Amino acid sequence: MTVDQLKEVMKFHLNNFNDEDIDIDDETIHNQVLSASDGYGAANSKNIYRSVMRWTLKKNGHQDKRWPNNWIDMSVAELSSKILS
């Protein structure tokens, strides 16, 4: 999986949670769409998105790298380059 492929997957999943109706692109900041308070306990958009992205990376042969503590404040482009090994 390349960085560009990862960015496309990230944008696809962000769109699934996009009840804010913002345009999703490489510069979208995760906290514009995701939240820890929009679900049911731990089943919220922030946790589900992160879990899906970790699964996607592992399924495609990449390491499950530690995500930056401030990943929710990063853009799609910034985070994709940090988590893809």
PDB file of N, CA, C and O in Angstrom, residues 8-55:
ATOM      1  N   GLU A   8      -6.450   7.595   0.166  1.00  0.00           N
ATOM      2  CA  GLU A   8      -7.771   7.333  -0.421  1.00  0.00           C
ATOM      3  C   GLU A   8      -8.645   6.524   0.534  1.00  0.00           C
ATOM      4  O   GLU A   8      -9.841   6.802   0.675  1.00  0.00           O
ATOM      5  N   VAL A   9      -8.069   5.532   1.191  1.00  0.00           N
ATOM      6  CA  VAL A   9      -8.817   4.728   2.162  1.00  0.00           C
ATOM      7  C   VAL A   9      -9.237   5.601   3.346  1.00  0.00           C
ATOM      8  O   VAL A   9     -10.382   5.528   3.817  1.00  0.00           O
ATOM      9  N   MET A  10      -8.339   6.438   3.812  1.00  0.00           N
ATOM     10  CA  MET A  10      -8.658   7.335   4.929  1.00  0.00           C
ATOM     11  C   MET A  10      -9.813   8.262   4.567  1.00  0.00           C
ATOM     12  O   MET A  10     -10.751   8.443   5.358  1.00  0.00           O
ATOM     13  N   LYS A  11      -9.767   8.837   3.384  1.00  0.00           N
ATOM     14  CA  LYS A  11     -10.829   9.754   2.953  1.00  0.00           C
ATOM     15  C   LYS A  11     -12.153   9.022   2.794  1.00  0.00           C
ATOM     16  O   LYS A  11     -13.216   9.551   3.157  1.00  0.00           O
ATOM     17  N   PHE A  12     -12.111   7.795   2.281  1.00  0.00           N
ATOM     18  CA  PHE A  12     -13.321   6.998   2.144  1.00  0.00           C
ATOM     19  C   PHE A  12     -13.986   6.806   3.513  1.00  0.00           C
ATOM     20  O   PHE A  12     -15.192   7.022   3.673  1.00  0.00           O
ATOM     21  N   HIS A  13     -13.187   6.413   4.506  1.00  0.00           N
ATOM     22  CA  HIS A  13     -13.751   6.164   5.828  1.00  0.00           C
ATOM     23  C   HIS A  13     -14.158   7.455   6.531  1.00  0.00           C
ATOM     24  O   HIS A  13     -15.159   7.475   7.257  1.00  0.00           O
ATOM     25  N   LEU A  14     -13.429   8.534   6.314  1.00  0.00           N
ATOM     26  CA  LEU A  14     -13.868   9.813   6.873  1.00  0.00           C
ATOM     27  C   LEU A  14     -15.232  10.208   6.304  1.00  0.00           C
ATOM     28  O   LEU A  14     -16.088  10.718   7.032  1.00  0.00           O
ATOM     29  N   ASN A  15     -15.429   9.962   5.025  1.00  0.00           N
ATOM     30  CA  ASN A  15     -16.729  10.270   4.421  1.00  0.00           C
ATOM     31  C   ASN A  15     -17.850   9.476   5.072  1.00  0.00           C
ATOM     32  O   ASN A  15     -18.983   9.963   5.153  1.00  0.00           O
ATOM     33  N   ASN A  16     -17.565   8.266   5.531  1.00  0.00           N
ATOM     34  CA  ASN A  16     -18.590   7.461   6.194  1.00  0.00           C
ATOM     35  C   ASN A  16     -19.076   8.093   7.496  1.00  0.00           C
ATOM     36  O   ASN A  16     -20.199   7.829   7.922  1.00  0.00           O
ATOM     37  N   PHE A  17     -18.238   8.896   8.127  1.00  0.00           N
ATOM     38  CA  PHE A  17     -18.594   9.562   9.385  1.00  0.00           C
ATOM     39  C   PHE A  17     -18.926  11.041   9.194  1.00  0.00           C
ATOM     40  O   PHE A  17     -19.162  11.752  10.168  1.00  0.00           O
ATOM     41  N   ASN A  18     -18.983  11.495   7.984  1.00  0.00           N
ATOM     42  CA  ASN A  18     -19.063  12.922   7.666  1.00  0.00           C
ATOM     43  C   ASN A  18     -20.494  13.457   7.746  1.00  0.00           C
ATOM     44  O   ASN A  18     -21.070  13.870   6.744  1.00  0.00           O
ATOM     45  N   ASP A  19     -21.066  13.521   8.946  1.00  0.00           N
ATOM     46  CA  ASP A  19     -22.383  14.132   9.077  1.00  0.00           C
ATOM     47  C   ASP A  19     -22.287  15.658   9.170  1.00  0.00           C
ATOM     48  O   ASP A  19     -23.289  16.346   9.239  1.00  0.00           O
ATOM     49  N   GLU A  20     -21.067  16.173   9.125  1.00  0.00           N
ATOM     50  CA  GLU A  20     -20.831  17.623   9.084  1.00  0.00           C
ATOM     51  C   GLU A  20     -20.944  18.172   7.660  1.00  0.00           C
ATOM     52  O   GLU A  20     -20.942  19.375   7.460  1.00  0.00           O
ATOM     53  N   ASP A  21     -20.985  17.272   6.666  1.00  0.00           N
ATOM     54  CA  ASP A  21     -21.074  17.652   5.246  1.00  0.00           C
ATOM     55  C   ASP A  21     -19.948  18.574   4.794  1.00  0.00           C
ATOM     56  O   ASP A  21     -20.168  19.520   4.044  1.00  0.00           O
ATOM     57  N   ILE A  22     -18.726  18.292   5.249  1.00  0.00           N
ATOM     58  CA  ILE A  22     -17.588  19.051   4.753  1.00  0.00           C
ATOM     59  C   ILE A  22     -16.956  18.285   3.598  1.00  0.00           C
ATOM     60  O   ILE A  22     -17.154  17.081   3.459  1.00  0.00           O
ATOM     61  N   ASP A  23     -16.212  18.999   2.756  1.00  0.00           N
ATOM     62  CA  ASP A  23     -15.482  18.351   1.672  1.00  0.00           C
ATOM     63  C   ASP A  23     -14.270  17.644   2.270  1.00  0.00           C
ATOM     64  O   ASP A  23     -13.488  18.252   2.998  1.00  0.00           O
ATOM     65  N   ILE A  24     -14.138  16.373   1.954  1.00  0.00           N
ATOM     66  CA  ILE A  24     -13.021  15.571   2.459  1.00  0.00           C
ATOM     67  C   ILE A  24     -11.928  15.538   1.408  1.00  0.00           C
ATOM     68  O   ILE A  24     -12.171  15.152   0.260  1.00  0.00           O
ATOM     69  N   ASP A  25     -10.731  15.973   1.789  1.00  0.00           N
ATOM     70  CA  ASP A  25      -9.578  15.919   0.888  1.00  0.00           C
ATOM     71  C   ASP A  25      -8.322  15.657   1.717  1.00  0.00           C
ATOM     72  O   ASP A  25      -8.413  15.391   2.916  1.00  0.00           O
ATOM     73  N   ASP A  26      -7.171  15.742   1.095  1.00  0.00           N
ATOM     74  CA  ASP A  26      -5.905  15.446   1.780  1.00  0.00           C
ATOM     75  C   ASP A  26      -5.628  16.392   2.946  1.00  0.00           C
ATOM     76  O   ASP A  26      -4.866  16.057   3.843  1.00  0.00           O
ATOM     77  N   GLU A  27      -6.227  17.576   2.920  1.00  0.00           N
ATOM     78  CA  GLU A  27      -5.974  18.571   3.963  1.00  0.00           C
ATOM     79  C   GLU A  27      -7.032  18.567   5.066  1.00  0.00           C
ATOM     80  O   GLU A  27      -6.958  19.368   6.004  1.00  0.00           O
ATOM     81  N   THR A  28      -7.993  17.669   4.984  1.00  0.00           N
ATOM     82  CA  THR A  28      -9.013  17.570   6.020  1.00  0.00           C
ATOM     83  C   THR A  28      -8.372  17.165   7.337  1.00  0.00           C
ATOM     84  O   THR A  28      -7.609  16.196   7.395  1.00  0.00           O
ATOM     85  N   ILE A  29      -8.667  17.914   8.382  1.00  0.00           N
ATOM     86  CA  ILE A  29      -8.188  17.603   9.724  1.00  0.00           C
ATOM     87  C   ILE A  29      -9.162  16.601  10.333  1.00  0.00           C
ATOM     88  O   ILE A  29     -10.380  16.776  10.264  1.00  0.00           O
ATOM     89  N   HIS A  30      -8.628  15.549  10.898  1.00  0.00           N
ATOM     90  CA  HIS A  30      -9.473  14.477  11.419  1.00  0.00           C
ATOM     91  C   HIS A  30     -10.524  14.955  12.414  1.00  0.00           C
ATOM     92  O   HIS A  30     -11.652  14.479  12.412  1.00  0.00           O
ATOM     93  N   ASN A  31     -10.179  15.946  13.266  1.00  0.00           N
ATOM     94  CA  ASN A  31     -11.133  16.393  14.280  1.00  0.00           C
ATOM     95  C   ASN A  31     -12.299  17.190  13.702  1.00  0.00           C
ATOM     96  O   ASN A  31     -13.252  17.498  14.413  1.00  0.00           O
ATOM     97  N   GLN A  32     -12.247  17.521  12.411  1.00  0.00           N
ATOM     98  CA  GLN A  32     -13.381  18.170  11.758  1.00  0.00           C
ATOM     99  C   GLN A  32     -14.523  17.180  11.525  1.00  0.00           C
ATOM    100  O   GLN A  32     -15.661  17.583  11.323  1.00  0.00           O
ATOM    101  N   VAL A  33     -14.208  15.892  11.539  1.00  0.00           N
ATOM    102  CA  VAL A  33     -15.187  14.851  11.234  1.00  0.00           C
ATOM    103  C   VAL A  33     -15.363  13.875  12.398  1.00  0.00           C
ATOM    104  O   VAL A  33     -16.484  13.481  12.715  1.00  0.00           O
ATOM    105  N   LEU A  34     -14.261  13.493  13.019  1.00  0.00           N
ATOM    106  CA  LEU A  34     -14.293  12.450  14.044  1.00  0.00           C
ATOM    107  C   LEU A  34     -14.419  13.026  15.445  1.00  0.00           C
ATOM    108  O   LEU A  34     -13.943  14.131  15.710  1.00  0.00           O
ATOM    109  N   SER A  35     -15.036  12.239  16.324  1.00  0.00           N
ATOM    110  CA  SER A  35     -15.225  12.677  17.700  1.00  0.00           C
ATOM    111  C   SER A  35     -15.272  11.468  18.632  1.00  0.00           C
ATOM    112  O   SER A  35     -15.739  10.398  18.244  1.00  0.00           O
ATOM    113  N   ALA A  36     -14.834  11.673  19.855  1.00  0.00           N
ATOM    114  CA  ALA A  36     -14.923  10.623  20.874  1.00  0.00           C
ATOM    115  C   ALA A  36     -16.283  10.642  21.570  1.00  0.00           C
ATOM    116  O   ALA A  36     -16.581   9.775  22.377  1.00  0.00           O
ATOM    117  N   SER A  37     -17.124  11.620  21.237  1.00  0.00           N
ATOM    118  CA  SER A  37     -18.403  11.761  21.941  1.00  0.00           C
ATOM    119  C   SER A  37     -19.621  11.590  21.035  1.00  0.00           C
ATOM    120  O   SER A  37     -20.717  11.992  21.411  1.00  0.00           O
ATOM    121  N   ASP A  38     -19.449  10.993  19.872  1.00  0.00           N
ATOM    122  CA  ASP A  38     -20.580  10.885  18.944  1.00  0.00           C
ATOM    123  C   ASP A  38     -21.136   9.471  18.817  1.00  0.00           C
ATOM    124  O   ASP A  38     -21.865   9.168  17.891  1.00  0.00           O
ATOM    125  N   GLY A  39     -20.809   8.623  19.744  1.00  0.00           N
ATOM    126  CA  GLY A  39     -21.277   7.246  19.629  1.00  0.00           C
ATOM    127  C   GLY A  39     -21.831   6.730  20.922  1.00  0.00           C
ATOM    128  O   GLY A  39     -22.497   7.456  21.668  1.00  0.00           O
ATOM    129  N   TYR A  40     -21.514   5.490  21.183  1.00  0.00           N
ATOM    130  CA  TYR A  40     -21.992   4.806  22.373  1.00  0.00           C
ATOM    131  C   TYR A  40     -20.783   4.252  23.113  1.00  0.00           C
ATOM    132  O   TYR A  40     -20.243   3.219  22.723  1.00  0.00           O
ATOM    133  N   GLY A  41     -20.342   4.961  24.128  1.00  0.00           N
ATOM    134  CA  GLY A  41     -19.148   4.553  24.860  1.00  0.00           C
ATOM    135  C   GLY A  41     -17.928   4.569  23.947  1.00  0.00           C
ATOM    136  O   GLY A  41     -17.671   5.552  23.254  1.00  0.00           O
ATOM    137  N   ALA A  42     -17.205   3.456  23.920  1.00  0.00           N
ATOM    138  CA  ALA A  42     -15.999   3.368  23.086  1.00  0.00           C
ATOM    139  C   ALA A  42     -16.317   3.203  21.607  1.00  0.00           C
ATOM    140  O   ALA A  42     -15.432   3.322  20.768  1.00  0.00           O
ATOM    141  N   ALA A  43     -17.576   2.941  21.283  1.00  0.00           N
ATOM    142  CA  ALA A  43     -17.981   2.801  19.875  1.00  0.00           C
ATOM    143  C   ALA A  43     -18.332   4.183  19.338  1.00  0.00           C
ATOM    144  O   ALA A  43     -19.498   4.554  19.191  1.00  0.00           O
ATOM    145  N   ASN A  44     -17.287   4.961  19.067  1.00  0.00           N
ATOM    146  CA  ASN A  44     -17.471   6.308  18.522  1.00  0.00           C
ATOM    147  C   ASN A  44     -16.642   6.441  17.256  1.00  0.00           C
ATOM    148  O   ASN A  44     -15.810   5.590  16.955  1.00  0.00           O
ATOM    149  N   SER A  45     -16.875   7.498  16.504  1.00  0.00           N
ATOM    150  CA  SER A  45     -16.211   7.634  15.202  1.00  0.00           C
ATOM    151  C   SER A  45     -14.691   7.671  15.322  1.00  0.00           C
ATOM    152  O   SER A  45     -13.991   7.088  14.493  1.00  0.00           O
ATOM    153  N   LYS A  46     -14.164   8.301  16.344  1.00  0.00           N
ATOM    154  CA  LYS A  46     -12.709   8.383  16.516  1.00  0.00           C
ATOM    155  C   LYS A  46     -12.102   6.996  16.693  1.00  0.00           C
ATOM    156  O   LYS A  46     -11.133   6.640  16.007  1.00  0.00           O
ATOM    157  N   ASN A  47     -12.656   6.202  17.594  1.00  0.00           N
ATOM    158  CA  ASN A  47     -12.102   4.869  17.863  1.00  0.00           C
ATOM    159  C   ASN A  47     -12.336   3.896  16.709  1.00  0.00           C
ATOM    160  O   ASN A  47     -11.452   3.104  16.371  1.00  0.00           O
ATOM    161  N   ILE A  48     -13.516   3.950  16.126  1.00  0.00           N
ATOM    162  CA  ILE A  48     -13.819   3.042  15.016  1.00  0.00           C
ATOM    163  C   ILE A  48     -12.911   3.329  13.829  1.00  0.00           C
ATOM    164  O   ILE A  48     -12.342   2.413  13.232  1.00  0.00           O
ATOM    165  N   TYR A  49     -12.753   4.594  13.476  1.00  0.00           N
ATOM    166  CA  TYR A  49     -11.884   4.988  12.362  1.00  0.00           C
ATOM    167  C   TYR A  49     -10.454   4.495  12.592  1.00  0.00           C
ATOM    168  O   TYR A  49      -9.848   3.882  11.711  1.00  0.00           O
ATOM    169  N   ARG A  50      -9.929   4.762  13.770  1.00  0.00           N
ATOM    170  CA  ARG A  50      -8.550   4.354  14.065  1.00  0.00           C
ATOM    171  C   ARG A  50      -8.412   2.836  13.972  1.00  0.00           C
ATOM    172  O   ARG A  50      -7.442   2.320  13.408  1.00  0.00           O
ATOM    173  N   SER A  51      -9.359   2.108  14.507  1.00  0.00           N
ATOM    174  CA  SER A  51      -9.316   0.642  14.456  1.00  0.00           C
ATOM    175  C   SER A  51      -9.353   0.129  13.018  1.00  0.00           C
ATOM    176  O   SER A  51      -8.602  -0.782  12.651  1.00  0.00           O
ATOM    177  N   VAL A  52     -10.215   0.706  12.212  1.00  0.00           N
ATOM    178  CA  VAL A  52     -10.319   0.287  10.805  1.00  0.00           C
ATOM    179  C   VAL A  52      -9.022   0.582  10.063  1.00  0.00           C
ATOM    180  O   VAL A  52      -8.547  -0.241   9.270  1.00  0.00           O
ATOM    181  N   MET A  53      -8.436   1.731  10.320  1.00  0.00           N
ATOM    182  CA  MET A  53      -7.192   2.076   9.634  1.00  0.00           C
ATOM    183  C   MET A  53      -6.045   1.165  10.087  1.00  0.00           C
ATOM    184  O   MET A  53      -5.237   0.736   9.264  1.00  0.00           O
ATOM    185  N   ARG A  54      -5.992   0.834  11.357  1.00  0.00           N
ATOM    186  CA  ARG A  54      -4.950  -0.085  11.850  1.00  0.00           C
ATOM    187  C   ARG A  54      -5.123  -1.457  11.214  1.00  0.00           C
ATOM    188  O   ARG A  54      -4.158  -2.083  10.796  1.00  0.00           O
ATOM    189  N   TRP A  55      -6.358  -1.943  11.134  1.00  0.00           N
ATOM    190  CA  TRP A  55      -6.647  -3.228  10.511  1.00  0.00           C
ATOM    191  C   TRP A  55      -6.235  -3.206   9.038  1.00  0.00           C
ATOM    192  O   TRP A  55      -5.615  -4.157   8.548  1.00  0.00           O
TER     193      TRP A  55
END
